[in-house]
mmCIF file with all atom_site columns, C-alpha atoms and ligand atoms in Angstrom:
data_model
loop_
_atom_site.group_PDB
_atom_site.id
_atom_site.type_symbol
_atom_site.label_atom_id
_atom_site.label_alt_id
_atom_site.label_comp_id
_atom_site.label_asym_id
_atom_site.label_entity_id
_atom_site.label_seq_id
_atom_site.pdbx_PDB_ins_code
_atom_site.Cartn_x
_atom_site.Cartn_y
_atom_site.Cartn_z
_atom_site.occupancy
_atom_site.B_iso_or_equiv
_atom_site.pdbx_formal_charge
_atom_site.auth_seq_id
_atom_site.auth_comp_id
_atom_site.auth_asym_id
_atom_site.auth_atom_id
_atom_site.pdbx_PDB_model_num
ATOM   1   C  CA  . MET A 1 1   ? 113.770 80.848  101.877 1.00 35.00 ? 1   MET A CA  1
ATOM   2   C  CA  . VAL A 1 2   ? 115.816 78.741  99.523  1.00 36.00 ? 2   VAL A CA  1
ATOM   3   C  CA  . ALA A 1 3   ? 115.984 81.621  97.079  1.00 40.00 ? 3   ALA A CA  1
ATOM   4   C  CA  . ARG A 1 4   ? 117.023 84.005  99.857  1.00 37.00 ? 4   ARG A CA  1
ATOM   5   C  CA  . ARG A 1 5   ? 119.765 81.645  101.065 1.00 34.00 ? 5   ARG A CA  1
ATOM   6   C  CA  . LYS A 1 6   ? 121.025 81.451  97.495  1.00 37.00 ? 6   LYS A CA  1
ATOM   7   C  CA  . LEU A 1 7   ? 121.137 85.215  97.351  1.00 36.00 ? 7   LEU A CA  1
ATOM   8   C  CA  . LEU A 1 8   ? 122.990 85.430  100.602 1.00 33.00 ? 8   LEU A CA  1
ATOM   9   C  CA  . GLY A 1 9   ? 125.480 82.952  99.208  1.00 33.00 ? 9   GLY A CA  1
ATOM   10  C  CA  . ALA A 1 10  ? 125.809 85.064  96.117  1.00 35.00 ? 10  ALA A CA  1
ATOM   11  C  CA  . SER A 1 11  ? 126.528 88.122  98.242  1.00 35.00 ? 11  SER A CA  1
ATOM   12  C  CA  . ILE A 1 12  ? 129.276 86.340  100.078 1.00 32.00 ? 12  ILE A CA  1
ATOM   13  C  CA  . ALA A 1 13  ? 130.684 85.031  96.816  1.00 35.00 ? 13  ALA A CA  1
ATOM   14  C  CA  . ALA A 1 14  ? 130.628 88.551  95.431  1.00 36.00 ? 14  ALA A CA  1
ATOM   15  C  CA  . ALA A 1 15  ? 132.554 89.773  98.465  1.00 36.00 ? 15  ALA A CA  1
ATOM   16  C  CA  . GLY A 1 16  ? 135.131 87.091  97.842  1.00 36.00 ? 16  GLY A CA  1
ATOM   17  C  CA  . THR A 1 17  ? 135.737 88.370  94.337  1.00 36.00 ? 17  THR A CA  1
ATOM   18  C  CA  . GLY A 1 18  ? 136.219 91.917  95.498  1.00 36.00 ? 18  GLY A CA  1
ATOM   19  C  CA  . LEU A 1 19  ? 132.748 93.105  94.447  1.00 38.00 ? 19  LEU A CA  1
ATOM   20  C  CA  . ILE A 1 20  ? 130.790 95.176  96.904  1.00 37.00 ? 20  ILE A CA  1
ATOM   21  C  CA  . ALA A 1 21  ? 128.605 92.938  99.076  1.00 37.00 ? 21  ALA A CA  1
ATOM   22  C  CA  . VAL A 1 22  ? 125.215 94.263  100.188 1.00 35.00 ? 22  VAL A CA  1
ATOM   23  C  CA  . PRO A 1 23  ? 122.675 92.651  102.519 1.00 37.00 ? 23  PRO A CA  1
ATOM   24  C  CA  . ALA A 1 24  ? 120.663 89.938  100.800 1.00 36.00 ? 24  ALA A CA  1
ATOM   25  C  CA  . ALA A 1 25  ? 117.449 91.576  102.003 1.00 38.00 ? 25  ALA A CA  1
ATOM   26  C  CA  . ALA A 1 26  ? 118.069 94.507  99.680  1.00 38.00 ? 26  ALA A CA  1
ATOM   27  C  CA  . TYR A 1 27  ? 117.562 92.374  96.611  1.00 41.00 ? 27  TYR A CA  1
ATOM   28  C  CA  . GLU A 1 28  ? 114.035 91.086  97.229  1.00 49.00 ? 28  GLU A CA  1
ATOM   29  C  CA  . LEU A 1 29  ? 114.429 88.368  94.631  1.00 51.00 ? 29  LEU A CA  1
ATOM   30  C  CA  . ASP A 1 30  ? 112.566 85.669  96.533  1.00 56.00 ? 30  ASP A CA  1
ATOM   31  C  CA  . ASN A 1 31  ? 109.900 83.604  94.932  1.00 70.00 ? 31  ASN A CA  1
ATOM   32  C  CA  . PRO A 1 32  ? 106.901 85.841  94.114  1.00 75.00 ? 32  PRO A CA  1
ATOM   33  C  CA  . PRO A 1 33  ? 104.868 86.769  97.217  1.00 86.00 ? 33  PRO A CA  1
ATOM   34  C  CA  . GLU A 1 34  ? 101.153 86.376  97.785  1.00 94.00 ? 34  GLU A CA  1
ATOM   35  C  CA  . PRO A 1 35  ? 99.085  88.935  95.793  1.00 96.00 ? 35  PRO A CA  1
ATOM   36  C  CA  . ARG A 1 36  ? 98.276  91.065  98.840  1.00 96.00 ? 36  ARG A CA  1
ATOM   37  C  CA  . LEU A 1 37  ? 101.951 91.249  99.841  1.00 96.00 ? 37  LEU A CA  1
ATOM   38  C  CA  . ALA A 1 38  ? 102.908 92.051  96.262  1.00 97.00 ? 38  ALA A CA  1
ATOM   39  C  CA  . LEU A 1 39  ? 100.492 94.995  96.348  1.00 97.00 ? 39  LEU A CA  1
ATOM   40  C  CA  . THR A 1 40  ? 101.927 96.156  99.670  1.00 97.00 ? 40  THR A CA  1
ATOM   41  C  CA  . ARG A 1 41  ? 105.424 95.970  98.232  1.00 97.00 ? 41  ARG A CA  1
ATOM   42  C  CA  . LEU A 1 42  ? 104.395 97.993  95.204  1.00 97.00 ? 42  LEU A CA  1
ATOM   43  C  CA  . MET A 1 43  ? 102.643 100.701 97.199  1.00 97.00 ? 43  MET A CA  1
ATOM   44  C  CA  . SER A 1 44  ? 105.507 100.873 99.706  1.00 97.00 ? 44  SER A CA  1
ATOM   45  C  CA  . GLY A 1 45  ? 107.737 101.643 96.749  1.00 98.00 ? 45  GLY A CA  1
ATOM   46  C  CA  . ASN A 1 46  ? 105.437 104.469 95.718  1.00 98.00 ? 46  ASN A CA  1
ATOM   47  C  CA  . LYS A 1 47  ? 105.609 105.920 99.234  1.00 98.00 ? 47  LYS A CA  1
ATOM   48  C  CA  . ARG A 1 48  ? 109.418 105.920 98.999  1.00 98.00 ? 48  ARG A CA  1
ATOM   49  C  CA  . TRP A 1 49  ? 109.167 107.667 95.603  1.00 98.00 ? 49  TRP A CA  1
ATOM   50  C  CA  . VAL A 1 50  ? 106.853 110.326 97.043  1.00 98.00 ? 50  VAL A CA  1
ATOM   51  C  CA  . ARG A 1 51  ? 109.221 110.897 99.984  1.00 98.00 ? 51  ARG A CA  1
ATOM   52  C  CA  . GLY A 1 52  ? 112.236 110.970 97.689  1.00 97.00 ? 52  GLY A CA  1
ATOM   53  C  CA  . GLU A 1 53  ? 113.864 108.159 99.667  1.00 96.00 ? 53  GLU A CA  1
ATOM   54  C  CA  . PRO A 1 54  ? 114.563 105.286 97.244  1.00 94.00 ? 54  PRO A CA  1
ATOM   55  C  CA  . LEU A 1 55  ? 115.901 101.984 98.511  1.00 94.00 ? 55  LEU A CA  1
ATOM   56  C  CA  . HIS A 1 56  ? 119.634 101.580 98.646  1.00 88.00 ? 56  HIS A CA  1
ATOM   57  C  CA  . ARG A 1 57  ? 120.604 99.753  95.480  1.00 87.00 ? 57  ARG A CA  1
ATOM   58  C  CA  . ASP A 1 58  ? 123.422 97.370  94.801  1.00 85.00 ? 58  ASP A CA  1
ATOM   59  C  CA  . PRO A 1 59  ? 125.703 98.446  91.948  1.00 91.00 ? 59  PRO A CA  1
ATOM   60  C  CA  . ALA A 1 60  ? 123.819 98.199  88.648  1.00 91.00 ? 60  ALA A CA  1
ATOM   61  C  CA  . ALA A 1 61  ? 126.294 95.783  87.095  1.00 93.00 ? 61  ALA A CA  1
ATOM   62  C  CA  . ASP A 1 62  ? 125.996 93.488  90.130  1.00 92.00 ? 62  ASP A CA  1
ATOM   63  C  CA  . ARG A 1 63  ? 122.211 93.522  89.992  1.00 91.00 ? 63  ARG A CA  1
ATOM   64  C  CA  . ARG A 1 64  ? 122.310 92.905  86.248  1.00 94.00 ? 64  ARG A CA  1
ATOM   65  C  CA  . ARG A 1 65  ? 124.426 89.800  86.762  1.00 93.00 ? 65  ARG A CA  1
ATOM   66  C  CA  . ARG A 1 66  ? 122.133 88.546  89.525  1.00 91.00 ? 66  ARG A CA  1
ATOM   67  C  CA  . VAL A 1 67  ? 119.011 88.643  87.380  1.00 93.00 ? 67  VAL A CA  1
ATOM   68  C  CA  . ALA A 1 68  ? 120.613 87.532  84.109  1.00 94.00 ? 68  ALA A CA  1
ATOM   69  C  CA  . GLY A 1 69  ? 119.956 83.883  84.843  1.00 93.00 ? 69  GLY A CA  1
ATOM   70  C  CA  . GLY A 1 70  ? 116.236 84.178  85.572  1.00 93.00 ? 70  GLY A CA  1
ATOM   71  C  CA  . GLN A 1 71  ? 113.429 86.476  86.587  1.00 93.00 ? 71  GLN A CA  1
ATOM   72  C  CA  . HIS A 1 72  ? 110.589 86.331  89.080  1.00 93.00 ? 72  HIS A CA  1
ATOM   73  C  CA  . PRO A 1 73  ? 108.867 89.734  88.842  1.00 96.00 ? 73  PRO A CA  1
ATOM   74  C  CA  . PHE A 1 74  ? 106.293 90.217  91.595  1.00 97.00 ? 74  PHE A CA  1
ATOM   75  C  CA  . ALA A 1 75  ? 103.996 92.452  89.525  1.00 98.00 ? 75  ALA A CA  1
ATOM   76  C  CA  . VAL A 1 76  ? 102.907 93.387  86.031  1.00 98.00 ? 76  VAL A CA  1
ATOM   77  C  CA  . VAL A 1 77  ? 102.415 97.118  85.708  1.00 98.00 ? 77  VAL A CA  1
ATOM   78  C  CA  . PHE A 1 78  ? 100.284 98.093  82.719  1.00 98.00 ? 78  PHE A CA  1
ATOM   79  C  CA  . SER A 1 79  ? 100.644 101.821 82.258  1.00 98.00 ? 79  SER A CA  1
ATOM   80  C  CA  . CYS A 1 80  ? 100.742 104.759 79.866  1.00 98.00 ? 80  CYS A CA  1
ATOM   81  C  CA  . ILE A 1 81  ? 103.726 105.582 77.648  1.00 98.00 ? 81  ILE A CA  1
ATOM   82  C  CA  . ASP A 1 82  ? 103.985 109.043 79.260  1.00 98.00 ? 82  ASP A CA  1
ATOM   83  C  CA  . SER A 1 83  ? 107.649 109.925 79.832  1.00 98.00 ? 83  SER A CA  1
ATOM   84  C  CA  . ARG A 1 84  ? 106.865 111.258 83.305  1.00 98.00 ? 84  ARG A CA  1
ATOM   85  C  CA  . VAL A 1 85  ? 105.431 107.993 84.616  1.00 98.00 ? 85  VAL A CA  1
ATOM   86  C  CA  . PRO A 1 86  ? 108.071 105.242 84.360  1.00 98.00 ? 86  PRO A CA  1
ATOM   87  C  CA  . PRO A 1 87  ? 106.789 102.417 86.595  1.00 98.00 ? 87  PRO A CA  1
ATOM   88  C  CA  . GLU A 1 88  ? 110.226 101.451 87.908  1.00 97.00 ? 88  GLU A CA  1
ATOM   89  C  CA  . TYR A 1 89  ? 110.633 105.010 89.202  1.00 97.00 ? 89  TYR A CA  1
ATOM   90  C  CA  . VAL A 1 90  ? 107.180 105.670 90.588  1.00 98.00 ? 90  VAL A CA  1
ATOM   91  C  CA  . PHE A 1 91  ? 107.150 102.333 92.432  1.00 98.00 ? 91  PHE A CA  1
ATOM   92  C  CA  . ASP A 1 92  ? 110.876 102.450 93.282  1.00 98.00 ? 92  ASP A CA  1
ATOM   93  C  CA  . GLN A 1 93  ? 111.661 99.007  91.866  1.00 97.00 ? 93  GLN A CA  1
ATOM   94  C  CA  . ASP A 1 94  ? 114.771 97.537  90.293  1.00 95.00 ? 94  ASP A CA  1
ATOM   95  C  CA  . LEU A 1 95  ? 115.812 95.247  87.451  1.00 95.00 ? 95  LEU A CA  1
ATOM   96  C  CA  . GLY A 1 96  ? 113.856 92.021  87.570  1.00 95.00 ? 96  GLY A CA  1
ATOM   97  C  CA  . ASP A 1 97  ? 111.080 93.336  89.844  1.00 96.00 ? 97  ASP A CA  1
ATOM   98  C  CA  . LEU A 1 98  ? 108.371 94.258  87.312  1.00 98.00 ? 98  LEU A CA  1
ATOM   99  C  CA  . PHE A 1 99  ? 106.980 93.236  83.983  1.00 98.00 ? 99  PHE A CA  1
ATOM   100 C  CA  . VAL A 1 100 ? 106.070 96.556  82.375  1.00 98.00 ? 100 VAL A CA  1
ATOM   101 C  CA  . VAL A 1 101 ? 103.550 96.895  79.551  1.00 98.00 ? 101 VAL A CA  1
ATOM   102 C  CA  . ARG A 1 102 ? 102.938 100.415 78.271  1.00 98.00 ? 102 ARG A CA  1
ATOM   103 C  CA  . THR A 1 103 ? 100.554 101.844 75.695  1.00 98.00 ? 103 THR A CA  1
ATOM   104 C  CA  . ALA A 1 104 ? 99.103  105.327 75.233  1.00 98.00 ? 104 ALA A CA  1
ATOM   105 C  CA  . GLY A 1 105 ? 96.380  105.760 77.845  1.00 98.00 ? 105 GLY A CA  1
ATOM   106 C  CA  . GLN A 1 106 ? 96.980  102.074 78.767  1.00 97.00 ? 106 GLN A CA  1
ATOM   107 C  CA  . ALA A 1 107 ? 94.730  101.213 75.818  1.00 96.00 ? 107 ALA A CA  1
ATOM   108 C  CA  . LEU A 1 108 ? 94.111  97.505  75.534  1.00 96.00 ? 108 LEU A CA  1
ATOM   109 C  CA  . ASP A 1 109 ? 93.811  95.201  72.518  1.00 96.00 ? 109 ASP A CA  1
ATOM   110 C  CA  . PRO A 1 110 ? 94.393  91.459  72.048  1.00 97.00 ? 110 PRO A CA  1
ATOM   111 C  CA  . LEU A 1 111 ? 98.148  91.783  71.475  1.00 97.00 ? 111 LEU A CA  1
ATOM   112 C  CA  . ILE A 1 112 ? 98.553  93.878  74.611  1.00 98.00 ? 112 ILE A CA  1
ATOM   113 C  CA  . THR A 1 113 ? 96.331  91.522  76.605  1.00 98.00 ? 113 THR A CA  1
ATOM   114 C  CA  . GLY A 1 114 ? 98.677  88.717  75.605  1.00 98.00 ? 114 GLY A CA  1
ATOM   115 C  CA  . CYS A 1 115 ? 101.636 90.730  76.888  1.00 98.00 ? 115 CYS A CA  1
ATOM   116 C  CA  . VAL A 1 116 ? 99.871  91.321  80.221  1.00 98.00 ? 116 VAL A CA  1
ATOM   117 C  CA  . GLU A 1 117 ? 98.971  87.615  80.454  1.00 98.00 ? 117 GLU A CA  1
ATOM   118 C  CA  . TYR A 1 118 ? 102.637 86.661  80.221  1.00 98.00 ? 118 TYR A CA  1
ATOM   119 C  CA  . GLY A 1 119 ? 103.364 87.517  83.859  1.00 97.00 ? 119 GLY A CA  1
ATOM   120 C  CA  . PRO A 1 120 ? 100.434 85.705  85.527  1.00 98.00 ? 120 PRO A CA  1
ATOM   121 C  CA  . ALA A 1 121 ? 100.991 82.748  83.182  1.00 97.00 ? 121 ALA A CA  1
ATOM   122 C  CA  . HIS A 1 122 ? 104.476 82.497  84.679  1.00 95.00 ? 122 HIS A CA  1
ATOM   123 C  CA  . GLY A 1 123 ? 103.544 82.971  88.333  1.00 95.00 ? 123 GLY A CA  1
ATOM   124 C  CA  . THR A 1 124 ? 103.437 86.756  88.754  1.00 97.00 ? 124 THR A CA  1
ATOM   125 C  CA  . PRO A 1 125 ? 100.830 87.353  91.490  1.00 97.00 ? 125 PRO A CA  1
ATOM   126 C  CA  . LEU A 1 126 ? 99.758  90.949  90.762  1.00 98.00 ? 126 LEU A CA  1
ATOM   127 C  CA  . VAL A 1 127 ? 98.614  93.008  87.768  1.00 98.00 ? 127 VAL A CA  1
ATOM   128 C  CA  . PHE A 1 128 ? 98.448  96.738  88.432  1.00 98.00 ? 128 PHE A CA  1
ATOM   129 C  CA  . VAL A 1 129 ? 96.823  99.073  85.888  1.00 98.00 ? 129 VAL A CA  1
ATOM   130 C  CA  . LEU A 1 130 ? 98.327  102.546 86.210  1.00 98.00 ? 130 LEU A CA  1
ATOM   131 C  CA  . GLY A 1 131 ? 96.712  105.654 84.759  1.00 98.00 ? 131 GLY A CA  1
ATOM   132 C  CA  . HIS A 1 132 ? 97.852  109.187 85.458  1.00 98.00 ? 132 HIS A CA  1
ATOM   133 C  CA  . THR A 1 133 ? 96.552  112.724 85.711  1.00 97.00 ? 133 THR A CA  1
ATOM   134 C  CA  . GLY A 1 134 ? 96.899  114.969 82.671  1.00 97.00 ? 134 GLY A CA  1
ATOM   135 C  CA  . CYS A 1 135 ? 97.054  112.014 80.261  1.00 98.00 ? 135 CYS A CA  1
ATOM   136 C  CA  . GLY A 1 136 ? 97.710  113.212 76.699  1.00 98.00 ? 136 GLY A CA  1
ATOM   137 C  CA  . ALA A 1 137 ? 96.035  110.182 75.121  1.00 98.00 ? 137 ALA A CA  1
ATOM   138 C  CA  . VAL A 1 138 ? 92.880  110.817 77.117  1.00 98.00 ? 138 VAL A CA  1
ATOM   139 C  CA  . ARG A 1 139 ? 93.081  114.528 76.264  1.00 98.00 ? 139 ARG A CA  1
ATOM   140 C  CA  . ALA A 1 140 ? 93.286  113.640 72.547  1.00 97.00 ? 140 ALA A CA  1
ATOM   141 C  CA  . THR A 1 141 ? 90.227  111.424 72.966  1.00 97.00 ? 141 THR A CA  1
ATOM   142 C  CA  . ILE A 1 142 ? 88.224  114.212 74.593  1.00 97.00 ? 142 ILE A CA  1
ATOM   143 C  CA  . GLU A 1 143 ? 89.381  116.742 72.000  1.00 97.00 ? 143 GLU A CA  1
ATOM   144 C  CA  . TYR A 1 144 ? 88.102  114.427 69.298  1.00 97.00 ? 144 TYR A CA  1
ATOM   145 C  CA  . LEU A 1 145 ? 84.797  113.612 70.977  1.00 96.00 ? 145 LEU A CA  1
ATOM   146 C  CA  . GLU A 1 146 ? 84.032  117.133 72.202  1.00 94.00 ? 146 GLU A CA  1
ATOM   147 C  CA  . ASP A 1 147 ? 85.779  119.334 69.629  1.00 95.00 ? 147 ASP A CA  1
ATOM   148 C  CA  . GLY A 1 148 ? 85.976  117.113 66.550  1.00 95.00 ? 148 GLY A CA  1
ATOM   149 C  CA  . LEU A 1 149 ? 89.791  117.236 66.376  1.00 96.00 ? 149 LEU A CA  1
ATOM   150 C  CA  . ARG A 1 150 ? 90.672  114.000 64.581  1.00 94.00 ? 150 ARG A CA  1
ATOM   151 C  CA  . PRO A 1 151 ? 94.137  112.665 65.479  1.00 94.00 ? 151 PRO A CA  1
ATOM   152 C  CA  . PRO A 1 152 ? 96.525  111.779 62.645  1.00 95.00 ? 152 PRO A CA  1
ATOM   153 C  CA  . GLY A 1 153 ? 97.397  108.296 61.378  1.00 95.00 ? 153 GLY A CA  1
ATOM   154 C  CA  . GLN A 1 154 ? 96.903  105.321 63.658  1.00 94.00 ? 154 GLN A CA  1
ATOM   155 C  CA  . LEU A 1 155 ? 96.376  107.513 66.703  1.00 96.00 ? 155 LEU A CA  1
ATOM   156 C  CA  . ASP A 1 156 ? 92.667  107.243 65.999  1.00 95.00 ? 156 ASP A CA  1
ATOM   157 C  CA  . ARG A 1 157 ? 92.928  103.655 67.238  1.00 96.00 ? 157 ARG A CA  1
ATOM   158 C  CA  . VAL A 1 158 ? 94.077  104.937 70.609  1.00 97.00 ? 158 VAL A CA  1
ATOM   159 C  CA  . VAL A 1 159 ? 91.160  107.354 70.681  1.00 97.00 ? 159 VAL A CA  1
ATOM   160 C  CA  . ALA A 1 160 ? 88.742  104.566 69.765  1.00 97.00 ? 160 ALA A CA  1
ATOM   161 C  CA  . ALA A 1 161 ? 90.127  102.358 72.561  1.00 97.00 ? 161 ALA A CA  1
ATOM   162 C  CA  . ILE A 1 162 ? 89.706  105.105 75.169  1.00 98.00 ? 162 ILE A CA  1
ATOM   163 C  CA  . THR A 1 163 ? 86.256  106.248 73.987  1.00 98.00 ? 163 THR A CA  1
ATOM   164 C  CA  . PRO A 1 164 ? 84.295  103.760 76.178  1.00 97.00 ? 164 PRO A CA  1
ATOM   165 C  CA  . ALA A 1 165 ? 86.023  105.207 79.257  1.00 98.00 ? 165 ALA A CA  1
ATOM   166 C  CA  . TYR A 1 166 ? 84.963  108.723 78.231  1.00 97.00 ? 166 TYR A CA  1
ATOM   167 C  CA  . GLN A 1 167 ? 81.398  107.563 77.738  1.00 96.00 ? 167 GLN A CA  1
ATOM   168 C  CA  . MET A 1 168 ? 81.414  105.915 81.165  1.00 95.00 ? 168 MET A CA  1
ATOM   169 C  CA  . ALA A 1 169 ? 82.937  108.948 82.891  1.00 96.00 ? 169 ALA A CA  1
ATOM   170 C  CA  . LYS A 1 170 ? 80.606  111.338 81.079  1.00 93.00 ? 170 LYS A CA  1
ATOM   171 C  CA  . ASN A 1 171 ? 77.719  110.170 83.242  1.00 89.00 ? 171 ASN A CA  1
ATOM   172 C  CA  . SER A 1 172 ? 79.390  111.832 86.220  1.00 85.00 ? 172 SER A CA  1
ATOM   173 C  CA  . PHE A 1 173 ? 80.373  115.060 84.424  1.00 84.00 ? 173 PHE A CA  1
ATOM   174 C  CA  . HIS A 1 174 ? 78.620  118.244 85.431  1.00 82.00 ? 174 HIS A CA  1
ATOM   175 C  CA  . GLN A 1 175 ? 78.783  121.720 83.970  1.00 78.00 ? 175 GLN A CA  1
ATOM   176 C  CA  . SER A 1 176 ? 81.416  123.052 86.327  1.00 86.00 ? 176 SER A CA  1
ATOM   177 C  CA  . LEU A 1 177 ? 84.022  120.380 85.541  1.00 91.00 ? 177 LEU A CA  1
ATOM   178 C  CA  . SER A 1 178 ? 87.066  121.793 83.762  1.00 93.00 ? 178 SER A CA  1
ATOM   179 C  CA  . ARG A 1 179 ? 88.698  120.018 80.821  1.00 94.00 ? 179 ARG A CA  1
ATOM   180 C  CA  . ASP A 1 180 ? 91.506  118.809 83.112  1.00 95.00 ? 180 ASP A CA  1
ATOM   181 C  CA  . GLU A 1 181 ? 88.972  117.421 85.592  1.00 95.00 ? 181 GLU A CA  1
ATOM   182 C  CA  . ARG A 1 182 ? 87.145  115.610 82.796  1.00 95.00 ? 182 ARG A CA  1
ATOM   183 C  CA  . ILE A 1 183 ? 90.460  114.145 81.670  1.00 96.00 ? 183 ILE A CA  1
ATOM   184 C  CA  . ASP A 1 184 ? 91.235  112.860 85.159  1.00 95.00 ? 184 ASP A CA  1
ATOM   185 C  CA  . ALA A 1 185 ? 87.737  111.399 85.552  1.00 95.00 ? 185 ALA A CA  1
ATOM   186 C  CA  . THR A 1 186 ? 88.127  109.638 82.204  1.00 97.00 ? 186 THR A CA  1
ATOM   187 C  CA  . VAL A 1 187 ? 91.520  108.278 83.291  1.00 98.00 ? 187 VAL A CA  1
ATOM   188 C  CA  . ALA A 1 188 ? 89.900  106.757 86.384  1.00 97.00 ? 188 ALA A CA  1
ATOM   189 C  CA  . ALA A 1 189 ? 87.172  105.221 84.212  1.00 97.00 ? 189 ALA A CA  1
ATOM   190 C  CA  . GLN A 1 190 ? 89.795  103.878 81.821  1.00 98.00 ? 190 GLN A CA  1
ATOM   191 C  CA  . VAL A 1 191 ? 91.576  102.192 84.747  1.00 98.00 ? 191 VAL A CA  1
ATOM   192 C  CA  . GLN A 1 192 ? 88.280  100.737 85.990  1.00 97.00 ? 192 GLN A CA  1
ATOM   193 C  CA  . LEU A 1 193 ? 87.328  99.345  82.583  1.00 98.00 ? 193 LEU A CA  1
ATOM   194 C  CA  . THR A 1 194 ? 90.818  97.921  82.029  1.00 98.00 ? 194 THR A CA  1
ATOM   195 C  CA  . VAL A 1 195 ? 90.894  96.252  85.443  1.00 98.00 ? 195 VAL A CA  1
ATOM   196 C  CA  . THR A 1 196 ? 87.473  94.740  84.754  1.00 98.00 ? 196 THR A CA  1
ATOM   197 C  CA  . ALA A 1 197 ? 88.564  93.474  81.336  1.00 98.00 ? 197 ALA A CA  1
ATOM   198 C  CA  . LEU A 1 198 ? 91.762  91.916  82.677  1.00 98.00 ? 198 LEU A CA  1
ATOM   199 C  CA  . ARG A 1 199 ? 89.926  90.279  85.585  1.00 98.00 ? 199 ARG A CA  1
ATOM   200 C  CA  . ALA A 1 200 ? 87.667  88.592  83.036  1.00 98.00 ? 200 ALA A CA  1
ATOM   201 C  CA  . ASP A 1 201 ? 90.630  87.304  81.012  1.00 98.00 ? 201 ASP A CA  1
ATOM   202 C  CA  . PRO A 1 202 ? 90.725  83.491  81.365  1.00 98.00 ? 202 PRO A CA  1
ATOM   203 C  CA  . VAL A 1 203 ? 94.509  83.210  81.650  1.00 98.00 ? 203 VAL A CA  1
ATOM   204 C  CA  . ILE A 1 204 ? 94.790  85.929  84.291  1.00 98.00 ? 204 ILE A CA  1
ATOM   205 C  CA  . ALA A 1 205 ? 91.711  84.760  86.201  1.00 98.00 ? 205 ALA A CA  1
ATOM   206 C  CA  . GLY A 1 206 ? 92.922  81.178  86.060  1.00 97.00 ? 206 GLY A CA  1
ATOM   207 C  CA  . SER A 1 207 ? 96.319  82.127  87.459  1.00 97.00 ? 207 SER A CA  1
ATOM   208 C  CA  . GLY A 1 208 ? 94.857  83.501  90.691  1.00 96.00 ? 208 GLY A CA  1
ATOM   209 C  CA  . ALA A 1 209 ? 96.667  86.812  90.179  1.00 98.00 ? 209 ALA A CA  1
ATOM   210 C  CA  . MET A 1 210 ? 95.142  89.930  91.726  1.00 98.00 ? 210 MET A CA  1
ATOM   211 C  CA  . VAL A 1 211 ? 94.168  92.680  89.252  1.00 98.00 ? 211 VAL A CA  1
ATOM   212 C  CA  . THR A 1 212 ? 93.817  96.189  90.570  1.00 98.00 ? 212 THR A CA  1
ATOM   213 C  CA  . GLY A 1 213 ? 94.743  99.702  89.529  1.00 98.00 ? 213 GLY A CA  1
ATOM   214 C  CA  . GLY A 1 214 ? 95.362  103.314 90.397  1.00 98.00 ? 214 GLY A CA  1
ATOM   215 C  CA  . ARG A 1 215 ? 95.910  106.839 89.127  1.00 98.00 ? 215 ARG A CA  1
ATOM   216 C  CA  . TYR A 1 216 ? 99.252  108.585 89.464  1.00 98.00 ? 216 TYR A CA  1
ATOM   217 C  CA  . SER A 1 217 ? 99.441  112.294 90.200  1.00 98.00 ? 217 SER A CA  1
ATOM   218 C  CA  . LEU A 1 218 ? 102.040 114.043 88.065  1.00 98.00 ? 218 LEU A CA  1
ATOM   219 C  CA  . THR A 1 219 ? 102.370 116.745 90.716  1.00 97.00 ? 219 THR A CA  1
ATOM   220 C  CA  . THR A 1 220 ? 102.504 114.784 93.993  1.00 98.00 ? 220 THR A CA  1
ATOM   221 C  CA  . GLY A 1 221 ? 103.856 111.436 92.756  1.00 98.00 ? 221 GLY A CA  1
ATOM   222 C  CA  . VAL A 1 222 ? 101.151 109.612 94.702  1.00 98.00 ? 222 VAL A CA  1
ATOM   223 C  CA  . VAL A 1 223 ? 99.416  106.559 93.202  1.00 98.00 ? 223 VAL A CA  1
ATOM   224 C  CA  . GLY A 1 224 ? 95.836  106.643 94.478  1.00 96.00 ? 224 GLY A CA  1
ATOM   225 C  CA  . GLN A 1 225 ? 94.043  103.343 94.108  1.00 89.00 ? 225 GLN A CA  1
ATOM   226 C  CA  . VAL A 1 226 ? 91.002  103.274 91.834  1.00 91.00 ? 226 VAL A CA  1
ATOM   227 C  CA  . GLN A 1 227 ? 88.137  101.025 92.903  1.00 88.00 ? 227 GLN A CA  1
ATOM   228 C  CA  . ALA A 1 228 ? 86.927  98.683  90.209  1.00 82.00 ? 228 ALA A CA  1
HETATM 229 ZN ZN1 . ZN  B 2 .   ? 99.077  109.123 79.493  1.00 86.73 ? 1   ZN  B ZN1 1
#
């Protein structure tokens, strides 16, 4: 409540300087919520994205000034680098709301784990692992494992990091599954394995943060939760 009162004060101060004042509730810059509420906030944002009804935003320059002095993101989103899946868009969030960590196919290694740990180590209550349909990194992995197409340069590290997810998903493959369906099944497995790995991380586990994940549909915009 203290944080919200401060924001309200800031809004009034902004009005006094001729800047546009907006309701304090629009900012949502309170202290981080409980994990369950953080998840609700994230998924509510995705519903707005799907409906095409984003929250009313304060002017970007005003928001930028408000968060310049400190940040209290309510979630870490660990997602793919795909240009069609920017977390701030698909969860309809603003400056200061999310820590975002992105790698191809949300492949994890110790450096990336450290980046994900940063949020929970500083009080962020939620880590959300976000895969997506039609993932190019997962496609490259399957093309290597099924067709022998070796990716160039360091991309083979991405393929190696995603290979365990393919091997896990392969157990559920049957003859009739198309390549695209095998990709999407591997994406779900990749999310499951990543959630499991991050839950076992001592820093994240010790923080009490919730770790969960989902798969984004490029066509509908919906983030469907993946059980792990
Ligand atoms: Zn991807």
